[in-house]
Structures are given as C-alpha cells and as structure tokens.
Short mmCIF file of C-alpha atoms in Angstrom, two decimals:
data_model
loop_
_atom_site.label_atom_id
_atom_site.label_comp_id
_atom_site.label_asym_id
_atom_site.label_seq_id
_atom_site.Cartn_x
_atom_site.Cartn_y
_atom_site.Cartn_z
CA MET A 9 -19.78 -23.96 8.57
CA ALA A 10 -16.40 -23.97 6.49
CA VAL A 11 -14.81 -20.71 6.07
CA LYS A 12 -15.18 -19.58 2.54
CA VAL A 13 -13.07 -17.23 0.42
CA TYR A 14 -14.50 -15.90 -3.12
CA GLY A 15 -12.04 -15.06 -5.39
CA ILE A 16 -9.27 -16.45 -7.76
CA PRO A 17 -5.85 -17.59 -7.33
CA LEU A 18 -4.78 -14.81 -10.04
CA SER A 19 -6.00 -12.20 -7.59
CA THR A 20 -3.18 -10.75 -5.53
CA ALA A 21 -5.53 -9.71 -2.81
CA THR A 22 -7.17 -13.19 -2.83
CA ARG A 23 -3.76 -14.62 -2.26
CA ASN A 24 -2.74 -12.88 0.66
CA ALA A 25 -5.97 -13.69 2.37
CA MET A 26 -5.32 -17.39 1.83
CA ALA A 27 -1.74 -16.93 3.03
CA THR A 28 -3.25 -15.61 6.31
CA LEU A 29 -5.36 -18.58 6.45
CA TYR A 30 -2.62 -20.87 5.94
CA GLU A 31 -0.52 -19.20 8.38
CA LYS A 32 -3.19 -19.60 10.84
CA GLY A 33 -4.20 -22.91 10.28
CA VAL A 34 -7.45 -22.67 9.02
CA GLU A 35 -8.95 -24.78 6.21
CA PHE A 36 -11.14 -23.01 3.85
CA GLU A 37 -12.88 -23.14 0.52
CA LEU A 38 -11.71 -21.32 -2.49
CA VAL A 39 -15.08 -20.24 -4.36
CA THR A 40 -14.18 -19.09 -7.52
CA VAL A 41 -15.48 -16.25 -9.06
CA ASN A 42 -15.53 -16.10 -12.93
CA MET A 43 -14.05 -12.69 -13.28
CA LYS A 44 -13.28 -13.27 -16.74
CA GLU A 45 -16.82 -13.40 -17.32
CA GLY A 46 -17.55 -10.59 -15.09
CA ALA A 47 -19.10 -12.31 -12.42
CA HIS A 48 -17.90 -10.02 -9.80
CA LYS A 49 -19.93 -7.15 -11.20
CA ARG A 50 -23.26 -9.19 -11.36
CA PRO A 51 -25.50 -8.84 -8.45
CA GLU A 52 -24.89 -12.07 -7.17
CA HIS A 53 -21.55 -11.02 -6.23
CA LEU A 54 -22.45 -7.54 -5.79
CA LYS A 55 -24.56 -8.75 -2.66
CA LEU A 56 -21.45 -9.96 -1.00
CA ASN A 57 -19.09 -6.97 -1.79
CA PRO A 58 -20.80 -3.73 -3.63
CA PHE A 59 -17.75 -2.71 -4.82
CA GLY A 60 -17.42 -5.59 -6.98
CA LYS A 61 -14.00 -6.98 -5.95
CA VAL A 62 -12.59 -10.29 -4.67
CA PRO A 63 -11.46 -11.65 -2.21
CA VAL A 64 -14.77 -11.69 0.07
CA TYR A 65 -14.18 -13.82 2.88
CA GLN A 66 -17.39 -15.79 4.91
CA ASP A 67 -17.59 -17.52 7.86
CA GLU A 68 -20.79 -18.27 10.54
CA ASP A 69 -20.47 -14.79 11.91
CA VAL A 70 -19.58 -12.40 9.56
CA THR A 71 -19.16 -11.87 5.69
CA LEU A 72 -16.40 -9.16 4.78
CA PHE A 73 -14.61 -7.43 1.95
CA GLU A 74 -11.01 -5.97 1.78
CA SER A 75 -8.32 -8.16 2.10
CA ARG A 76 -6.36 -6.32 4.87
CA ALA A 77 -9.67 -5.94 6.84
CA ILE A 78 -10.31 -10.02 6.26
CA ASN A 79 -6.66 -10.84 7.43
CA ARG A 80 -6.87 -8.46 10.82
CA TYR A 81 -10.15 -10.28 11.23
CA ILE A 82 -8.74 -13.68 10.70
CA SER A 83 -5.34 -12.93 12.93
CA THR A 84 -7.80 -11.63 15.57
CA LYS A 85 -10.10 -14.47 15.38
CA TYR A 86 -7.68 -17.16 15.61
CA GLU A 87 -5.19 -15.67 17.40
CA GLY A 88 -4.55 -18.90 19.71
CA GLN A 89 -3.38 -20.92 16.71
CA GLY A 90 -0.80 -20.79 14.20
CA THR A 91 1.39 -17.98 13.51
CA PRO A 92 0.95 -14.78 15.58
CA LEU A 93 0.65 -11.85 12.92
CA PHE A 94 0.33 -8.98 15.36
CA GLY A 95 3.18 -9.08 17.70
CA LYS A 96 3.16 -10.30 21.43
CA THR A 97 2.39 -6.73 23.20
CA PRO A 98 -0.08 -3.88 22.74
CA SER A 99 3.46 -1.76 21.45
CA GLU A 100 4.26 -4.45 18.75
CA LYS A 101 0.66 -4.51 17.36
CA ALA A 102 0.62 -0.82 16.93
CA LEU A 103 3.94 -1.13 14.97
CA VAL A 104 2.26 -4.01 12.86
CA GLU A 105 -0.74 -1.68 12.48
CA GLN A 106 1.43 0.96 11.34
CA TRP A 107 3.49 -0.90 8.52
CA ILE A 108 0.36 -2.47 7.31
CA GLU A 109 -0.78 1.27 6.69
CA VAL A 110 2.55 2.04 5.13
CA GLU A 111 1.99 -0.94 3.01
CA GLY A 112 -1.48 0.35 1.92
CA GLN A 113 -0.93 4.05 1.60
CA ASN A 114 3.06 3.81 0.34
CA TYR A 115 3.68 0.28 -1.19
CA TYR A 116 1.01 -0.53 -2.58
CA PRO A 117 -0.30 2.65 -4.43
CA ALA A 118 3.18 2.86 -6.35
CA MET A 119 3.79 -1.06 -7.15
CA SER A 120 0.44 -2.07 -8.08
CA PRO A 121 0.09 0.44 -11.19
CA LEU A 122 3.40 -0.95 -11.98
CA ASN A 123 2.22 -4.66 -11.86
CA TYR A 124 -0.97 -3.36 -13.84
CA GLN A 125 1.17 -1.62 -16.54
CA LEU A 126 3.67 -4.01 -17.16
CA PHE A 127 2.04 -7.58 -16.34
CA PHE A 128 -1.85 -7.64 -16.20
CA LYS A 129 -2.79 -4.96 -18.71
CA LYS A 130 -1.35 -7.00 -21.66
CA MET A 131 -2.94 -10.15 -20.00
CA PHE A 132 -6.25 -8.59 -19.85
CA SER A 133 -6.69 -6.22 -23.00
CA GLY A 134 -3.57 -7.16 -24.81
CA GLU A 135 -2.27 -3.29 -24.61
CA GLY A 136 1.05 -2.45 -23.81
CA PRO A 137 2.11 -0.26 -20.70
CA ASP A 138 1.45 3.78 -20.25
CA GLU A 139 5.44 4.73 -20.07
CA ALA A 140 4.31 7.81 -18.22
CA ILE A 141 2.52 5.74 -15.54
CA VAL A 142 5.36 3.77 -15.33
CA ALA A 143 7.97 5.98 -14.95
CA THR A 144 5.99 7.94 -12.26
CA ASN A 145 5.44 5.11 -10.35
CA VAL A 146 9.03 3.87 -10.63
CA GLN A 147 9.97 6.93 -9.06
CA LYS A 148 7.61 6.54 -6.08
CA LEU A 149 8.47 3.28 -5.49
CA ASN A 150 12.25 3.71 -5.47
CA ALA A 151 11.56 6.27 -2.80
CA VAL A 152 9.26 4.07 -0.99
CA LEU A 153 11.82 1.11 -0.91
CA ASP A 154 14.64 3.42 0.33
CA ILE A 155 12.42 3.70 3.43
CA TYR A 156 12.34 0.04 3.68
CA GLU A 157 15.82 -0.44 3.12
CA ALA A 158 16.56 1.88 5.82
CA ARG A 159 14.21 0.30 8.29
CA LEU A 160 15.15 -3.73 7.34
CA ALA A 161 18.80 -2.62 8.12
CA GLU A 162 17.79 -2.11 11.58
CA SER A 163 14.86 -4.46 11.88
CA LYS A 164 14.60 -8.30 10.65
CA TYR A 165 11.06 -7.88 9.35
CA LEU A 166 9.05 -4.43 9.21
CA ALA A 167 7.47 -4.28 12.65
CA GLY A 168 10.16 -5.89 14.36
CA ASP A 169 11.95 -9.16 15.01
CA PHE A 170 9.02 -11.06 14.55
CA PHE A 171 7.18 -11.77 10.93
CA SER A 172 3.71 -10.23 10.90
CA LEU A 173 0.70 -9.43 8.62
CA ALA A 174 2.81 -6.02 7.94
CA ASP A 175 5.22 -8.34 6.16
CA LEU A 176 2.26 -10.69 4.69
CA SER A 177 0.50 -7.70 3.17
CA HIS A 178 3.49 -7.23 0.94
CA TYR A 179 3.10 -10.71 -0.52
CA ALA A 180 1.06 -10.94 -3.93
CA GLN A 181 2.08 -7.62 -5.27
CA THR A 182 5.63 -8.00 -4.48
CA GLU A 183 5.54 -11.75 -6.18
CA TYR A 184 4.38 -10.32 -9.42
CA PHE A 185 6.73 -7.69 -9.36
CA MET A 186 9.64 -9.82 -8.83
CA LYS A 187 8.51 -12.54 -11.54
CA HIS A 188 6.73 -10.46 -14.30
CA SER A 189 7.48 -6.77 -14.06
CA GLY A 190 10.86 -6.82 -15.62
CA LYS A 191 11.66 -4.50 -12.41
CA SER A 192 12.94 -6.69 -10.09
CA ASP A 193 16.19 -5.11 -9.57
CA LEU A 194 14.29 -2.56 -7.39
CA ILE A 195 14.22 -5.01 -5.22
CA THR A 196 17.36 -6.71 -5.60
CA SER A 197 19.39 -3.92 -5.78
CA ARG A 198 18.56 -3.23 -2.02
CA PRO A 199 20.63 -5.96 -0.06
CA HIS A 200 18.09 -5.80 3.19
CA VAL A 201 14.54 -5.79 1.19
CA ALA A 202 16.03 -8.35 -0.99
CA SER A 203 16.93 -10.61 1.83
CA TRP A 204 13.70 -9.62 3.89
CA TRP A 205 11.97 -10.76 0.45
CA GLU A 206 13.97 -14.07 0.10
CA ASP A 207 12.88 -14.94 3.91
CA ILE A 208 9.18 -14.16 3.68
CA SER A 209 8.49 -15.22 0.51
CA ASN A 210 9.84 -18.62 1.56
CA ARG A 211 7.21 -19.04 4.00
CA SER A 212 5.38 -22.33 3.18
CA SER A 213 2.07 -20.34 3.85
CA TRP A 214 3.18 -18.29 0.65
CA GLN A 215 4.64 -21.17 -1.14
CA LYS A 216 1.06 -23.06 -0.66
CA THR A 217 -0.83 -19.94 -2.79
CA ILE A 218 1.71 -20.21 -5.51
CA THR A 219 1.30 -24.09 -5.80
CA TYR A 220 -2.61 -24.01 -5.01
CA GLY A 221 -4.73 -26.14 -7.28
CA SER A 222 -1.60 -28.14 -8.56
CA SER A 223 -1.83 -31.42 -7.12
CA MET B 8 4.62 11.67 29.73
CA VAL B 9 1.72 13.61 28.13
CA VAL B 10 0.74 12.62 24.72
CA LYS B 11 2.14 14.25 21.84
CA VAL B 12 0.71 14.62 18.44
CA TYR B 13 2.97 16.40 16.07
CA GLY B 14 1.22 17.83 12.94
CA LEU B 15 -0.74 20.95 11.89
CA PRO B 16 -4.11 21.92 12.80
CA ILE B 17 -5.10 22.46 9.25
CA SER B 18 -3.68 18.77 8.30
CA THR B 19 -6.78 16.27 7.41
CA ALA B 20 -4.87 13.51 8.93
CA THR B 21 -3.64 15.63 12.09
CA ARG B 22 -7.15 16.57 12.65
CA ASN B 23 -8.84 12.71 12.39
CA VAL B 24 -6.00 11.87 15.24
CA MET B 25 -6.99 15.02 17.34
CA THR B 26 -10.52 13.77 17.10
CA THR B 27 -9.97 10.42 18.18
CA LEU B 28 -8.01 12.08 21.08
CA HIS B 29 -11.05 13.75 22.18
CA GLU B 30 -13.44 11.07 21.60
CA LYS B 31 -11.56 9.14 24.10
CA GLY B 32 -10.97 12.12 26.35
CA VAL B 33 -7.16 11.72 26.19
CA GLU B 34 -5.16 14.75 26.96
CA PHE B 35 -2.39 15.72 24.21
CA GLU B 36 -0.10 18.42 23.07
CA LEU B 37 0.41 19.29 19.43
CA VAL B 38 3.74 20.08 18.53
CA ILE B 39 3.23 22.31 15.35
CA VAL B 40 5.16 21.10 12.05
CA ASP B 41 5.42 23.70 9.78
CA LEU B 42 4.45 22.31 6.32
CA LYS B 43 4.89 25.48 4.57
CA GLU B 44 8.51 25.42 5.33
CA LYS B 45 9.02 21.64 4.63
CA CYS B 46 10.02 21.11 8.42
CA GLN B 47 8.37 17.59 7.99
CA LYS B 48 11.43 16.66 5.66
CA ARG B 49 14.14 17.71 7.91
CA PRO B 50 16.05 14.98 9.59
CA GLU B 51 14.76 15.78 13.01
CA PHE B 52 11.24 15.03 11.87
CA LEU B 53 12.45 12.13 9.46
CA LYS B 54 13.81 10.43 12.95
CA LEU B 55 9.87 10.25 14.22
CA ASN B 56 8.55 9.36 10.59
CA PRO B 57 10.99 8.35 7.69
CA ILE B 58 8.33 8.86 5.02
CA GLY B 59 8.28 12.61 5.99
CA LYS B 60 4.43 13.20 6.91
CA VAL B 61 2.44 14.42 9.45
CA PRO B 62 1.16 13.44 12.12
CA VAL B 63 3.15 11.42 14.45
CA TYR B 64 1.76 10.41 17.70
CA GLN B 65 4.02 9.66 20.69
CA ASP B 66 3.44 8.39 24.11
CA GLU B 67 5.38 6.71 26.99
CA GLU B 68 5.38 3.56 25.02
CA VAL B 69 5.25 4.09 21.42
CA THR B 70 6.16 6.50 18.43
CA LEU B 71 3.73 5.81 15.80
CA PHE B 72 2.83 7.56 12.28
CA GLU B 73 0.06 6.92 9.68
CA SER B 74 -2.92 8.31 11.10
CA ARG B 75 -5.08 5.13 10.57
CA ALA B 76 -2.56 3.24 12.71
CA ILE B 77 -2.74 5.70 15.28
CA ASN B 78 -6.19 5.86 15.74
CA ARG B 79 -6.77 2.16 15.79
CA TYR B 80 -3.81 2.38 18.50
CA ILE B 81 -5.57 4.92 20.48
CA ALA B 82 -9.04 3.33 20.24
CA ARG B 83 -7.51 0.00 21.81
CA LYS B 84 -5.28 1.75 24.39
CA TYR B 85 -8.52 3.85 25.66
CA GLU B 86 -10.76 1.26 25.00
CA GLY B 87 -12.52 1.46 28.93
CA GLN B 88 -13.24 5.11 28.18
CA GLY B 89 -14.82 7.87 26.18
CA THR B 90 -16.43 6.65 22.76
CA PRO B 91 -16.32 3.24 21.90
CA LEU B 92 -14.72 3.30 18.31
CA LEU B 93 -14.18 -0.43 17.26
CA GLY B 94 -17.66 -1.55 17.64
CA ARG B 95 -18.86 -3.87 20.50
CA THR B 96 -18.10 -7.52 19.39
CA PRO B 97 -15.55 -9.24 17.25
CA THR B 98 -17.71 -9.10 14.56
CA GLU B 99 -18.67 -5.39 14.73
CA ARG B 100 -14.76 -4.89 14.78
CA ALA B 101 -14.36 -6.61 11.66
CA VAL B 102 -16.87 -4.43 9.84
CA VAL B 103 -15.25 -1.47 11.23
CA GLU B 104 -12.14 -2.64 9.89
CA GLN B 105 -13.59 -2.93 6.62
CA TRP B 106 -15.08 0.23 6.10
CA MET B 107 -11.75 1.86 7.38
CA GLU B 108 -10.34 0.18 4.32
CA VAL B 109 -12.93 1.50 1.81
CA GLU B 110 -12.07 4.69 3.27
CA GLY B 111 -8.19 4.28 3.07
CA GLN B 112 -8.06 2.61 -0.42
CA TYR B 113 -11.34 3.99 -2.51
CA TYR B 114 -12.55 7.12 -0.50
CA PHE B 115 -9.42 8.69 0.26
CA PRO B 116 -7.50 8.62 -2.98
CA SER B 117 -10.09 10.10 -5.11
CA ILE B 118 -11.08 12.88 -2.42
CA TRP B 119 -7.48 13.78 -1.61
CA ALA B 120 -6.70 14.37 -5.27
CA ILE B 121 -10.09 16.42 -5.98
CA ASN B 122 -9.27 18.54 -2.62
CA TYR B 123 -5.44 18.72 -3.63
CA GLN B 124 -6.15 20.32 -6.77
CA LEU B 125 -8.69 22.57 -5.97
CA TYR B 126 -7.74 23.89 -2.39
CA ILE B 127 -4.39 22.74 -0.90
CA ARG B 128 -2.20 23.56 -4.00
CA LYS B 129 -3.66 27.03 -3.91
CA MET B 130 -3.44 27.46 -0.28
CA PHE B 131 0.25 26.46 -0.02
CA TRP B 132 1.78 27.38 -3.03
CA GLY B 133 -0.66 29.61 -5.12
CA GLU B 134 -0.94 26.97 -7.96
CA GLY B 135 -4.03 26.60 -10.35
CA PRO B 136 -5.83 23.26 -10.66
CA ASP B 137 -5.36 20.30 -12.98
CA LEU B 138 -9.08 19.89 -14.11
CA ASP B 139 -8.47 16.64 -15.68
CA ILE B 140 -7.09 15.18 -12.39
CA VAL B 141 -10.19 16.63 -10.81
CA ALA B 142 -12.29 15.24 -13.45
CA ILE B 143 -11.25 11.72 -13.00
CA ASN B 144 -11.37 11.56 -9.79
CA GLU B 145 -14.83 13.18 -9.32
CA GLN B 146 -16.06 10.21 -11.29
CA LYS B 147 -14.43 7.75 -9.16
CA LEU B 148 -16.10 9.66 -6.08
CA THR B 149 -19.48 9.81 -7.70
CA ALA B 150 -19.42 6.01 -8.14
CA LEU B 151 -18.28 5.19 -4.79
CA LEU B 152 -20.91 7.56 -2.98
CA ASP B 153 -23.48 5.77 -4.59
CA VAL B 154 -22.24 2.65 -2.80
CA TYR B 155 -22.09 4.95 0.31
CA GLU B 156 -25.95 6.34 -0.43
CA SER B 157 -26.94 2.48 -0.68
CA ARG B 158 -25.17 1.37 2.41
CA LEU B 159 -26.22 4.46 4.67
CA SER B 160 -29.79 3.81 3.71
CA GLU B 161 -29.70 0.54 5.52
CA SER B 162 -27.14 1.52 8.20
CA LYS B 163 -27.27 4.38 10.37
CA TYR B 164 -23.33 4.61 10.23
CA LEU B 165 -20.81 2.83 7.94
CA ALA B 166 -20.12 -0.21 10.14
CA GLY B 167 -23.77 -0.44 11.38
CA ASP B 168 -25.93 1.41 14.10
CA PHE B 169 -22.96 2.77 16.14
CA PHE B 170 -20.47 5.82 15.08
CA SER B 171 -16.89 4.10 14.98
CA LEU B 172 -13.48 4.77 13.83
CA ALA B 173 -14.88 3.77 10.07
CA ASP B 174 -16.85 7.14 9.99
CA LEU B 175 -14.13 9.13 12.04
CA SER B 176 -11.54 8.56 9.26
CA HIS B 177 -13.97 10.32 6.71
CA TYR B 178 -13.72 13.56 8.58
CA GLY B 179 -10.70 15.25 7.59
CA HIS B 180 -11.06 15.22 3.68
CA THR B 181 -14.78 15.22 3.59
CA GLU B 182 -14.85 18.82 5.64
CA TYR B 183 -12.77 20.30 2.83
CA LEU B 184 -14.66 18.73 0.14
CA MET B 185 -17.79 20.34 1.61
CA THR B 186 -16.51 23.81 2.57
CA LYS B 187 -13.26 24.42 0.41
CA SER B 188 -13.10 22.55 -3.00
CA GLY B 189 -16.68 23.60 -4.32
CA LYS B 190 -17.88 19.95 -4.64
CA SER B 191 -20.29 19.86 -1.28
CA HIS B 192 -23.14 18.74 -4.14
CA LEU B 193 -21.62 15.49 -4.23
CA ILE B 194 -22.64 15.05 -0.52
CA ASN B 195 -25.78 17.02 -0.50
CA SER B 196 -27.55 15.41 -3.69
CA ARG B 197 -27.39 11.77 -1.93
CA PRO B 198 -29.85 12.33 0.94
CA HIS B 199 -28.29 9.42 3.42
CA VAL B 200 -24.84 10.48 2.82
CA ALA B 201 -25.72 13.92 3.71
CA ALA B 202 -27.63 13.09 6.72
CA TRP B 203 -24.60 11.12 7.89
CA TRP B 204 -22.25 13.76 7.36
CA GLU B 205 -24.52 16.10 9.27
CA ASP B 206 -24.61 13.57 11.85
CA ILE B 207 -20.68 12.91 12.36
CA SER B 208 -19.71 16.32 11.55
CA SER B 209 -21.88 17.86 14.34
CA ARG B 210 -19.85 15.79 17.35
CA SER B 211 -17.86 17.65 19.48
CA ALA B 212 -14.98 16.01 19.12
CA TRP B 213 -14.79 16.72 15.66
CA GLN B 214 -15.92 20.43 16.42
CA LYS B 215 -12.85 20.68 18.82
CA ALA B 216 -10.18 19.30 16.33
CA LYS B 217 -11.60 21.47 13.26
CA ASN B 218 -11.77 24.54 15.50
CA TYR B 219 -8.55 23.98 17.09
CA GLY B 220 -7.86 27.37 18.39
CA SER B 221 -4.84 29.88 18.27
CA ASN B 222 -4.55 31.24 21.77
CA PRO B 223 -1.34 32.84 21.77
CA GLN B 224 -1.21 32.25 25.57
CA SER B 225 -1.07 28.48 24.97
CA ALA B 226 1.08 28.38 21.83
CA PRO B 227 2.64 25.05 21.36
CA VAL B 228 6.06 23.96 20.68
CA THR B 229 6.88 24.76 17.33
CA ILE B 230 9.32 22.68 14.83
CA SER B 231 9.72 25.49 12.23
CA ASP B 232 12.39 27.88 10.93
CA ALA B 233 9.85 30.61 9.33
CA PRO B 234 10.38 33.85 10.77
CA LYS B 235 8.60 34.20 14.07
CA LYS B 236 6.12 36.82 13.41
CA SER B 237 3.19 37.79 15.43
CA THR B 238 1.40 34.67 17.38
CA THR B 239 -1.36 35.05 14.17
CA HIS B 240 1.32 34.05 12.00
CA ILE B 241 -0.48 30.64 11.66
CA GLY B 242 -3.92 32.21 11.38
CA ALA B 243 -2.54 34.10 8.43
CA TRP B 244 -2.46 31.21 6.39
CA PRO B 245 -5.36 31.39 3.65
CA GLY B 246 -7.90 29.18 4.83
CA LEU B 247 -6.62 28.34 8.15
CA THR B 248 -9.54 28.70 10.65
CA SER B 249 -8.89 29.79 13.97
CA GLY B 250 -12.30 29.25 15.07
CA GLY B 251 -11.89 31.87 17.57
CA SER B 252 -12.14 29.30 20.53
CA LYS B 253 -9.82 29.24 23.43
CA MET B 254 -7.62 26.36 23.32
CA GLU B 255 -8.62 24.23 26.10
CA ALA B 256 -6.28 24.29 29.25
CA HIS B 257 -5.79 20.59 29.07
CA SER B 258 -4.03 20.62 25.86
CA TRP B 259 -1.20 22.87 27.15
CA GLY B 260 -0.58 22.73 30.65
CA LYS B 261 1.81 25.52 31.73
CA THR B 262 3.62 28.14 29.43
CA PRO B 263 5.34 26.13 27.14
CA PRO B 264 9.48 27.03 26.49
CA SER B 265 8.46 28.23 22.92
CA ILE B 266 6.02 31.22 23.89
CA SER B 267 8.72 33.53 23.73
CA LEU B 268 9.65 32.40 19.98
CA MET B 269 5.73 32.59 18.94
CA THR B 270 5.18 36.43 20.15
CA SER B 271 6.91 39.17 18.23
#
C-alpha cells in the first residue's frame, strides 16, 4: 500500500511531512483535503483525525496525525535509508528531541500567530492583522531568536554538526515568515540564524515541496 | 554520576520528569532552582538551559531541557527496566508520539493558561486572574476534552490499552486543574476522562513525585539567593504540598553540602 498524506501544499505542517518523506526517499501520494470547502471538519476526515486538521499520514501499519509525530515515525521507520534525521547516537538523538520541543514549544507558538495575522488571515477572511497580537509575538520571537543565534554560533545545525528533524521542523513556518510576513529582518539581522536558514532551505527536499505540483 | 534534575517540586514539568524517573526506577537527585527568586534566569542556570526554564536533566552523557524531550530520553535509555512507556511495537510508539503531540500542542497551552491565571499567578506573585483569558481557554479545553472523552471511551489509555508517556505528560497540569484552579468539573463531567484520570493519578510513580517530601535531613542542593530560613521555607509557599512523606533515601545519598545552608 502506498504511503498517503492527506493535506494540501499550502498547509505548513503538510509540507514539513512531505519534506521528511523526500529526505527519506519515500514515495507518497498527496490526497487533497479541500479545506476551503471545510472538508477537514467533516466526518470522513474526522475519522482520520478527530481534531480536524491536516496532515494525516497513512501506511499499511498506521494512520497518524500531528506532523511532528508523523515525522518522528517516518524518520524511525525508514532509519536505514535517506538522510539520517535523528543523529547517529542516543545522545545526539536526545539533542534532536530537545530542539524539536524547542521548536514546538517556543518557536512555533511565536511565529505561527505572526504568519496568521500577517498573511493567512487576509487570505482566508480578507481581514487585517491584530496589531497587539503582532507586537506581543514579535517580542516573543525576538527573545527566542536570540537563543537560536547563540546556539547556531556554536553549532552548525540545532542539534549539532548534522542536519536533523530539529531543523526540518522549522521549515514551513519560516518559509512563510521570510516570504510573506514583512518581518524577515528578524531572521536576516541575525547572521547565524540567517545562514542556517539559507543552508537548510536550499536542501532539495524542501525545494521539492515548494515546487510541488508544478511540472 | 548520579542523575540530576534541576527544578522545583511544585513545577508541573519537573514533576512529570520525576514521575518518569520513578516509573523507570531510576535514582536521581533533585537540585532545587528557586523560581520565586528567579534563579532560572541567572547565568549559571542559563548555561544549562538558555531558555531559562525548569527542569533540566543531567547524566554522565547529556544535559537536556524540555521535559517532553527529557522524558523520551529517559524512556528510551532505560527501555529495559521499569514500566514500558513507549508502547511495545513501532506502531504503538507512533500512536504514543501522536498523543504526546496532542498534549503538547493543544492540551498544554489551554490548561497552562487556566492554571496560570487561577493558581500560579496568585501563588507566586499574589496577582488576580484575567478572567477573559480563562474563559477563552476553558472553551478550547472543553472542545478538546470532548475528543478525549470519545477517545477514552474506545481505548483505556490515550495511545491504546497500555499506559505510556502520552498519559504521563498530562500529569502536572491536570493535577492543578483538579485541585487548585477550581475547574475539576471539566474532567469529572466526562466519565471516561474522569476514569482515566482516576486510574493514572493513582499510579505510585506520580504519587511519589506529587508528594515530594521536605525532609530536612535530606535537603537538596539549592540554587537560590533567598535568605536561608528554616528548612520549612519551601513548605511555606502557599499551595506547596510537602505531603509529609519522607524523602526516599535513594534520592539523596549522604548528607549534601548545602545542609548547613538549609537549616537556620
């Protein structure tokens, strides 16, 4: 049974899952969920993910939601092929897990509201940003990025001298932030964060998600 | 080198890590970080965790922050002993990871906001709650718990018929929701969620972590500038339960050097 990913290319979390599959050289079929028509909130999709979100991953063994969990599963299942995404030793893996949590608990909660307020909100509802929310999260993100700048000054990638799921987890939100939020200076003003982003965003796995669907 | 956990007995994330260590039967030493004195923002602590939060875990191989990452590491390192916490197969593990993410991405932000407003703010700084924030997050948590109710009506634990890190990750904040924030009805009104909480909160590992004692003879090393009053100064914090239980000898070993700082 071919691997299926239920989602859409616009969805940040879907793209992160696709990037992981590309890194591992795993073929998959993207099954479009028509979110514009509310398909993700209908019974058919809720059977796959009761929280009504994308992506959902499905193979012959399991159906999974939550992209970080999906990506961990893919990285483990296909450990023997493609890019190693968890480091080479248990200690390296521990650091990968740590920085995946930093992304999930610190980076994402600050950047995702900014992307929503400054890009997605207008696209979905035509409404402009709530400036108070923007200001609060710019402050939070600046504090987080100071920590990243210090870390990346001593380490090429977040978990060490190797690319990992920790870096990959930052892809989609950062892509939108850089291209559509008008706040890319938060990244570009920090030389080590900027060069880290330059490096990881040029990986072919990420580039494939950008050009997905175009022939 | 004995395992060290830098944290505070009342910190939800510290408790979750202590629980994991108890589930695995791993001895550890708790190094108190005085959050009230903001010691987690001091340079010596920021060296351990630049984000300035507790807990931090340290063994002979690694120093780690982020409790969910710490717990995964412990569960994997001590795979061969204590309670299995990641399921028995790769597929079970995947479902454990899925529900850990549900906790981290949905449950935690809402329940943290409620507990922060209704309990933590008052306990630490004597501040009153922002009830608008409480209302918004209660609404979110209600919707979430409906999904949990449905899940737990078909599965004894979140990831399946086995207790796992997915359930464990809910301990710290659910305890405060149930006992300090006045919102226990959110759990109790849902029979399967209530039964699940009853079950998991009765586990001895959680009970040990929750009832972390304040036996002065075994006072831990402290990172704090707070004036060293009597050994009960930790217990003097409102809401901190000392539990009255003796700290187990395995946690402390011999008398630590700070004992003279802890006694008046």
